[in-house]
Every structure is written in structure tokens, then in C-alpha cells.
Amino acid sequence: MQKTSDKAVCSSVVALQGIFAKIEKAATESNRSFSDITLVVVSKKFDVPEILPLLQAGHRHFGENRVQEAQAKWSALRFDFPDIKLHLIGPLQSNKAAEAVQFFDVIETVDREKIAVILAQEISKQNRCPQLYVQVNTGREPQKAGISPQDAVAFIRHYKSSYHLNIEGLMCIPPAGENPGPHFALLEQIGREANLTRFSMGMSRDFETAIAFGATNVRIGSAILGHRDDPGQPRRL
Ligand SMILES: *Cc1c(COP(=O)(O)O)cnc(C)c1O
């Protein structure tokens, strides 16, 4: 690990290590291997100076929820850290699909037919093949993106076979204020039926539960980088 000043190690790097320790503990408690779980640090709304210490500490997987914001921050960082893996974790608009295919390593938010079709076109046009996850609206919330649970398996089979989409996993965001466990269990069940091996589930407040239910990717922002909405937070975008 690298010191970012002679005074103290950056607090986000300390937090990162604390999260890794908790991931390892949760994995052990579920008889799972720590190395099967990818920590995706959600860097949305934070800028390069906040992200850099984590990169210097060796972290490589990051999540962003907007294509343009990600391009603005990460284009230059990728020259210095070519092995960065960027995950799109926010809703994708069809007019941004081409850029998303070009820019992201994992698109976790395939959430409707139209996007699946456009992604298939872009993937063959660009000959670039990011990993794709299907977002499932496990809480059937009208305002939330995602395929409904009852349609998910057929959706995945259709786009894998007829469009040859590289769908490897599932992603969900359980309803706020609900016990997330049943949502994680539902995602895992859909994945098993559809033969998928990656599960992006769990955020700062519930990642240990998600690991118990089989998460392979946890998406953690505020527990590492601090609160995005703190008025005192410096350099927010
Ligand atoms: C912002 C965000 C996260 C990170 O949330 P924290 O509570 O800050 O850990 C995870 N997943 C998605 C889809 C997000 O938009």
C-alpha cells in the first residue's frame, strides 16, 4: 500500500481494507472462497483525486452509473492503469449503448428488450464483447428498472440463443427498507435456472447478507468513499 501523504494513509484505503476483511469473514462463514467475490467500488459522483488512492493501493474494479460521467473520469486514468475493469451499474439509454459497449468491461444493467437488441448490434459492429448481466426487478417495483422475475429466465435464454449475447450474470437492487435476503435468494434461484454464474448483489449496507446468498460481485460506494450527499464532501461532481 502506498501513502498518499506523509501524515496518514488515505481514509478510503483504510476503509477498503476494512471492507475486504468483512468480505473475507462473510465468505468464510458461508463456506465460500474469498477469491470468488469481486469488490466493485462504486465511484459515482467522486472525482479522480478521491479515486486515485484506491488505484494506487491496487484496486481495479469500479462501478459507475452514468456513461458520460464515467468517460470523463476514467478515460485518462486508463492510460495509467490499463487493467482497470469498469462496470456500468446504472440504467442504460439506447442512445448511449454504443459508447457503453466501447467503454465498459461489464454492463450490469441489461434491463429490457430494446437495450438487449441494441447491445447485440453494437457488440457485433464494434467486435467488442463486454460481459453482460441482466438486471432483475426482484421487488417488482414500478419505478425500478429490470426484467420482472417471472420473465427473466425466458429473456436470458432468448437473448443468449437468438442474439448470442454474452450474458454471464444477474444484478438486482432490492427495495429500500425491505429485508434484502429474499431478493438475493430469488436472484440466485433465477441464475441457477438460467445457468448463470455471476451475481451482482449487495451494497454498503447489505453486502454481507448478499455474500451469504451467493453474491459474486458486491457494489460498495459510501462505505469506502464516504457519503455522496455530504455537503462537506470535497470535489463532488
Ligand atoms: C450507488 C449504487 C451502489 C453503491 O451504494 P452504496 O450504498 O453507496 O454502497 C450500488 N449499486 C448501485 C446500482 C448504485 O447505484
mmCIF file of N, CA, C and O in Angstrom, residues 95-143:
data_model
loop_
_atom_site.group_PDB
_atom_site.id
_atom_site.type_symbol
_atom_site.label_atom_id
_atom_site.label_comp_id
_atom_site.label_asym_id
_atom_site.label_seq_id
_atom_site.Cartn_x
_atom_site.Cartn_y
_atom_site.Cartn_z
ATOM 1 N N ASN A 95 -29.470 5.505 -26.716
ATOM 2 C CA ASN A 95 -28.534 6.359 -27.456
ATOM 3 C C ASN A 95 -27.122 6.386 -26.852
ATOM 4 O O ASN A 95 -26.221 7.000 -27.409
ATOM 5 N N LYS A 96 -26.950 5.691 -25.719
ATOM 6 C CA LYS A 96 -25.612 5.592 -25.113
ATOM 7 C C LYS A 96 -25.039 4.177 -25.238
ATOM 8 O O LYS A 96 -23.953 3.886 -24.730
ATOM 9 N N ALA A 97 -25.785 3.310 -25.910
ATOM 10 C CA ALA A 97 -25.377 1.896 -25.943
ATOM 11 C C ALA A 97 -24.041 1.712 -26.655
ATOM 12 O O ALA A 97 -23.192 0.935 -26.210
ATOM 13 N N ALA A 98 -23.829 2.445 -27.752
ATOM 14 C CA ALA A 98 -22.580 2.289 -28.493
ATOM 15 C C ALA A 98 -21.390 2.664 -27.621
ATOM 16 O O ALA A 98 -20.390 1.938 -27.550
ATOM 17 N N GLU A 99 -21.516 3.789 -26.922
ATOM 18 C CA GLU A 99 -20.416 4.221 -26.053
ATOM 19 C C GLU A 99 -20.215 3.248 -24.891
ATOM 20 O O GLU A 99 -19.092 3.005 -24.467
ATOM 21 N N ALA A 100 -21.311 2.717 -24.385
ATOM 22 C CA ALA A 100 -21.196 1.775 -23.265
ATOM 23 C C ALA A 100 -20.451 0.512 -23.693
ATOM 24 O O ALA A 100 -19.595 0.011 -22.958
ATOM 25 N N VAL A 101 -20.749 0.010 -24.889
ATOM 26 C CA VAL A 101 -20.060 -1.189 -25.384
ATOM 27 C C VAL A 101 -18.578 -0.902 -25.567
ATOM 28 O O VAL A 101 -17.709 -1.720 -25.263
ATOM 29 N N GLN A 102 -18.291 0.297 -26.030
ATOM 30 C CA GLN A 102 -16.909 0.664 -26.274
ATOM 31 C C GLN A 102 -16.130 0.831 -24.964
ATOM 32 O O GLN A 102 -14.936 0.544 -24.901
ATOM 33 N N PHE A 103 -16.819 1.287 -23.920
ATOM 34 C CA PHE A 103 -16.102 1.782 -22.744
ATOM 35 C C PHE A 103 -16.077 0.826 -21.557
ATOM 36 O O PHE A 103 -15.112 0.794 -20.798
ATOM 37 N N PHE A 104 -17.137 0.048 -21.378
ATOM 38 C CA PHE A 104 -17.245 -0.741 -20.147
ATOM 39 C C PHE A 104 -16.785 -2.185 -20.356
ATOM 40 O O PHE A 104 -16.908 -2.733 -21.451
ATOM 41 N N ASP A 105 -16.292 -2.784 -19.279
ATOM 42 C CA ASP A 105 -15.898 -4.187 -19.299
ATOM 43 C C ASP A 105 -17.060 -5.081 -18.907
ATOM 44 O O ASP A 105 -17.142 -6.223 -19.343
ATOM 45 N N VAL A 106 -17.925 -4.546 -18.046
ATOM 46 C CA VAL A 106 -19.111 -5.287 -17.620
ATOM 47 C C VAL A 106 -20.289 -4.312 -17.665
ATOM 48 O O VAL A 106 -20.209 -3.224 -17.104
ATOM 49 N N ILE A 107 -21.355 -4.706 -18.340
ATOM 50 C CA ILE A 107 -22.590 -3.919 -18.328
ATOM 51 C C ILE A 107 -23.590 -4.722 -17.499
ATOM 52 O O ILE A 107 -24.027 -5.794 -17.911
ATOM 53 N N GLU A 108 -23.881 -4.209 -16.302
ATOM 54 C CA GLU A 108 -24.668 -4.995 -15.344
ATOM 55 C C GLU A 108 -26.166 -4.715 -15.443
ATOM 56 O O GLU A 108 -26.949 -5.273 -14.680
ATOM 57 N N THR A 109 -26.546 -3.856 -16.361
ATOM 58 C CA THR A 109 -27.918 -3.345 -16.333
ATOM 59 C C THR A 109 -28.671 -3.565 -17.652
ATOM 60 O O THR A 109 -29.328 -2.665 -18.157
ATOM 61 N N VAL A 110 -28.572 -4.758 -18.188
ATOM 62 C CA VAL A 110 -29.410 -5.107 -19.333
ATOM 63 C C VAL A 110 -30.812 -5.335 -18.761
ATOM 64 O O VAL A 110 -31.041 -6.301 -18.034
ATOM 65 N N ASP A 111 -31.719 -4.421 -19.043
ATOM 66 C CA ASP A 111 -32.977 -4.410 -18.284
ATOM 67 C C ASP A 111 -34.231 -4.417 -19.141
ATOM 68 O O ASP A 111 -35.339 -4.324 -18.620
ATOM 69 N N ARG A 112 -34.070 -4.506 -20.493
ATOM 70 C CA ARG A 112 -35.257 -4.543 -21.342
ATOM 71 C C ARG A 112 -34.878 -5.006 -22.744
ATOM 72 O O ARG A 112 -33.705 -4.975 -23.123
ATOM 73 N N GLU A 113 -35.897 -5.398 -23.492
ATOM 74 C CA GLU A 113 -35.683 -5.953 -24.833
ATOM 75 C C GLU A 113 -34.912 -4.994 -25.727
ATOM 76 O O GLU A 113 -33.970 -5.366 -26.412
ATOM 77 N N LYS A 114 -35.361 -3.741 -25.721
ATOM 78 C CA LYS A 114 -34.780 -2.762 -26.636
ATOM 79 C C LYS A 114 -33.271 -2.637 -26.422
ATOM 80 O O LYS A 114 -32.492 -2.583 -27.385
ATOM 81 N N ILE A 115 -32.861 -2.603 -25.166
ATOM 82 C CA ILE A 115 -31.431 -2.474 -24.858
ATOM 83 C C ILE A 115 -30.682 -3.746 -25.261
ATOM 84 O O ILE A 115 -29.574 -3.683 -25.799
ATOM 85 N N ALA A 116 -31.288 -4.889 -25.045
ATOM 86 C CA ALA A 116 -30.633 -6.145 -25.421
ATOM 87 C C ALA A 116 -30.373 -6.191 -26.926
ATOM 88 O O ALA A 116 -29.289 -6.578 -27.377
ATOM 89 N N VAL A 117 -31.353 -5.748 -27.709
ATOM 90 C CA VAL A 117 -31.215 -5.773 -29.169
ATOM 91 C C VAL A 117 -30.127 -4.797 -29.615
ATOM 92 O O VAL A 117 -29.259 -5.130 -30.441
ATOM 93 N N ILE A 118 -30.157 -3.601 -29.060
ATOM 94 C CA ILE A 118 -29.159 -2.598 -29.462
ATOM 95 C C ILE A 118 -27.753 -3.025 -29.042
ATOM 96 O O ILE A 118 -26.790 -2.846 -29.782
ATOM 97 N N LEU A 119 -27.638 -3.607 -27.868
ATOM 98 C CA LEU A 119 -26.327 -4.086 -27.432
ATOM 99 C C LEU A 119 -25.812 -5.166 -28.385
ATOM 100 O O LEU A 119 -24.643 -5.165 -28.757
ATOM 101 N N ALA A 120 -26.692 -6.065 -28.787
ATOM 102 C CA ALA A 120 -26.274 -7.118 -29.719
ATOM 103 C C ALA A 120 -25.745 -6.507 -31.017
ATOM 104 O O ALA A 120 -24.705 -6.934 -31.543
ATOM 105 N N GLN A 121 -26.439 -5.495 -31.519
ATOM 106 C CA GLN A 121 -25.985 -4.828 -32.753
ATOM 107 C C GLN A 121 -24.619 -4.182 -32.550
ATOM 108 O O GLN A 121 -23.710 -4.314 -33.384
ATOM 109 N N GLU A 122 -24.471 -3.461 -31.454
ATOM 110 C CA GLU A 122 -23.218 -2.751 -31.204
ATOM 111 C C GLU A 122 -22.053 -3.711 -30.979
ATOM 112 O O GLU A 122 -20.935 -3.461 -31.419
ATOM 113 N N ILE A 123 -22.339 -4.803 -30.281
ATOM 114 C CA ILE A 123 -21.286 -5.777 -29.995
ATOM 115 C C ILE A 123 -20.755 -6.378 -31.295
ATOM 116 O O ILE A 123 -19.546 -6.525 -31.474
ATOM 117 N N SER A 124 -21.652 -6.667 -32.226
ATOM 118 C CA SER A 124 -21.146 -7.243 -33.475
ATOM 119 C C SER A 124 -20.499 -6.171 -34.349
ATOM 120 O O SER A 124 -19.492 -6.412 -35.001
ATOM 121 N N LYS A 125 -21.039 -4.968 -34.326
ATOM 122 C CA LYS A 125 -20.463 -3.876 -35.113
ATOM 123 C C LYS A 125 -19.053 -3.524 -34.628
ATOM 124 O O LYS A 125 -18.134 -3.337 -35.418
ATOM 125 N N GLN A 126 -18.895 -3.420 -33.329
ATOM 126 C CA GLN A 126 -17.607 -2.999 -32.769
ATOM 127 C C GLN A 126 -16.654 -4.166 -32.538
ATOM 128 O O GLN A 126 -15.489 -3.953 -32.212
ATOM 129 N N ASN A 127 -17.190 -5.384 -32.661
ATOM 130 C CA ASN A 127 -16.390 -6.553 -32.354
ATOM 131 C C ASN A 127 -15.747 -6.441 -30.970
ATOM 132 O O ASN A 127 -14.581 -6.743 -30.766
ATOM 133 N N ARG A 128 -16.523 -5.959 -30.043
ATOM 134 C CA ARG A 128 -16.071 -5.813 -28.663
ATOM 135 C C ARG A 128 -17.156 -6.402 -27.778
ATOM 136 O O ARG A 128 -18.331 -6.166 -28.007
ATOM 137 N N CYS A 129 -16.744 -7.186 -26.819
ATOM 138 C CA CYS A 129 -17.731 -8.020 -26.139
ATOM 139 C C CYS A 129 -17.667 -7.881 -24.622
ATOM 140 O O CYS A 129 -17.107 -8.728 -23.929
ATOM 141 N N PRO A 130 -18.222 -6.821 -24.062
ATOM 142 C CA PRO A 130 -18.241 -6.727 -22.603
ATOM 143 C C PRO A 130 -19.086 -7.858 -22.014
ATOM 144 O O PRO A 130 -19.980 -8.385 -22.677
ATOM 145 N N GLN A 131 -18.790 -8.210 -20.764
ATOM 146 C CA GLN A 131 -19.667 -9.156 -20.061
ATOM 147 C C GLN A 131 -20.988 -8.466 -19.795
ATOM 148 O O GLN A 131 -21.013 -7.285 -19.466
ATOM 149 N N LEU A 132 -22.070 -9.209 -19.899
ATOM 150 C CA LEU A 132 -23.390 -8.629 -19.661
ATOM 151 C C LEU A 132 -24.073 -9.326 -18.493
ATOM 152 O O LEU A 132 -24.009 -10.551 -18.364
ATOM 153 N N TYR A 133 -24.731 -8.528 -17.661
ATOM 154 C CA TYR A 133 -25.602 -9.061 -16.619
ATOM 155 C C TYR A 133 -27.008 -8.529 -16.880
ATOM 156 O O TYR A 133 -27.171 -7.388 -17.325
ATOM 157 N N VAL A 134 -27.989 -9.324 -16.587
ATOM 158 C CA VAL A 134 -29.377 -8.895 -16.689
ATOM 159 C C VAL A 134 -29.832 -8.388 -15.326
ATOM 160 O O VAL A 134 -29.660 -9.065 -14.307
ATOM 161 N N GLN A 135 -30.388 -7.191 -15.330
ATOM 162 C CA GLN A 135 -30.931 -6.638 -14.089
ATOM 163 C C GLN A 135 -32.343 -7.159 -13.886
ATOM 164 O O GLN A 135 -33.189 -7.071 -14.781
ATOM 165 N N VAL A 136 -32.591 -7.705 -12.711
ATOM 166 C CA VAL A 136 -33.915 -8.243 -12.405
ATOM 167 C C VAL A 136 -34.572 -7.365 -11.338
ATOM 168 O O VAL A 136 -33.964 -7.032 -10.322
ATOM 169 N N ASN A 137 -35.793 -6.997 -11.597
ATOM 170 C CA ASN A 137 -36.561 -6.166 -10.664
ATOM 171 C C ASN A 137 -37.232 -7.094 -9.647
ATOM 172 O O ASN A 137 -38.433 -7.361 -9.718
ATOM 173 N N THR A 138 -36.422 -7.574 -8.706
ATOM 174 C CA THR A 138 -36.887 -8.624 -7.794
ATOM 175 C C THR A 138 -38.062 -8.170 -6.931
ATOM 176 O O THR A 138 -38.876 -8.993 -6.519
ATOM 177 N N GLY A 139 -38.160 -6.860 -6.674
ATOM 178 C CA GLY A 139 -39.266 -6.346 -5.871
ATOM 179 C C GLY A 139 -40.460 -5.927 -6.700
ATOM 180 O O GLY A 139 -41.437 -5.410 -6.159
ATOM 181 N N ARG A 140 -40.389 -6.151 -8.016
ATOM 182 C CA ARG A 140 -41.463 -5.758 -8.941
ATOM 183 C C ARG A 140 -41.900 -4.314 -8.680
ATOM 184 O O ARG A 140 -43.089 -4.005 -8.658
ATOM 185 N N GLU A 141 -40.942 -3.434 -8.501
ATOM 186 C CA GLU A 141 -41.264 -2.032 -8.221
ATOM 187 C C GLU A 141 -41.488 -1.302 -9.542
ATOM 188 O O GLU A 141 -40.614 -1.345 -10.422
ATOM 189 N N PRO A 142 -42.612 -0.616 -9.687
ATOM 190 C CA PRO A 142 -42.916 0.031 -10.976
ATOM 191 C C PRO A 142 -41.879 1.080 -11.383
ATOM 192 O O PRO A 142 -41.611 1.267 -12.577
ATOM 193 N N GLN A 143 -41.269 1.756 -10.410
ATOM 194 C CA GLN A 143 -40.335 2.828 -10.753
ATOM 195 C C GLN A 143 -38.927 2.304 -10.999
ATOM 196 O O GLN A 143 -38.037 3.056 -11.383
#
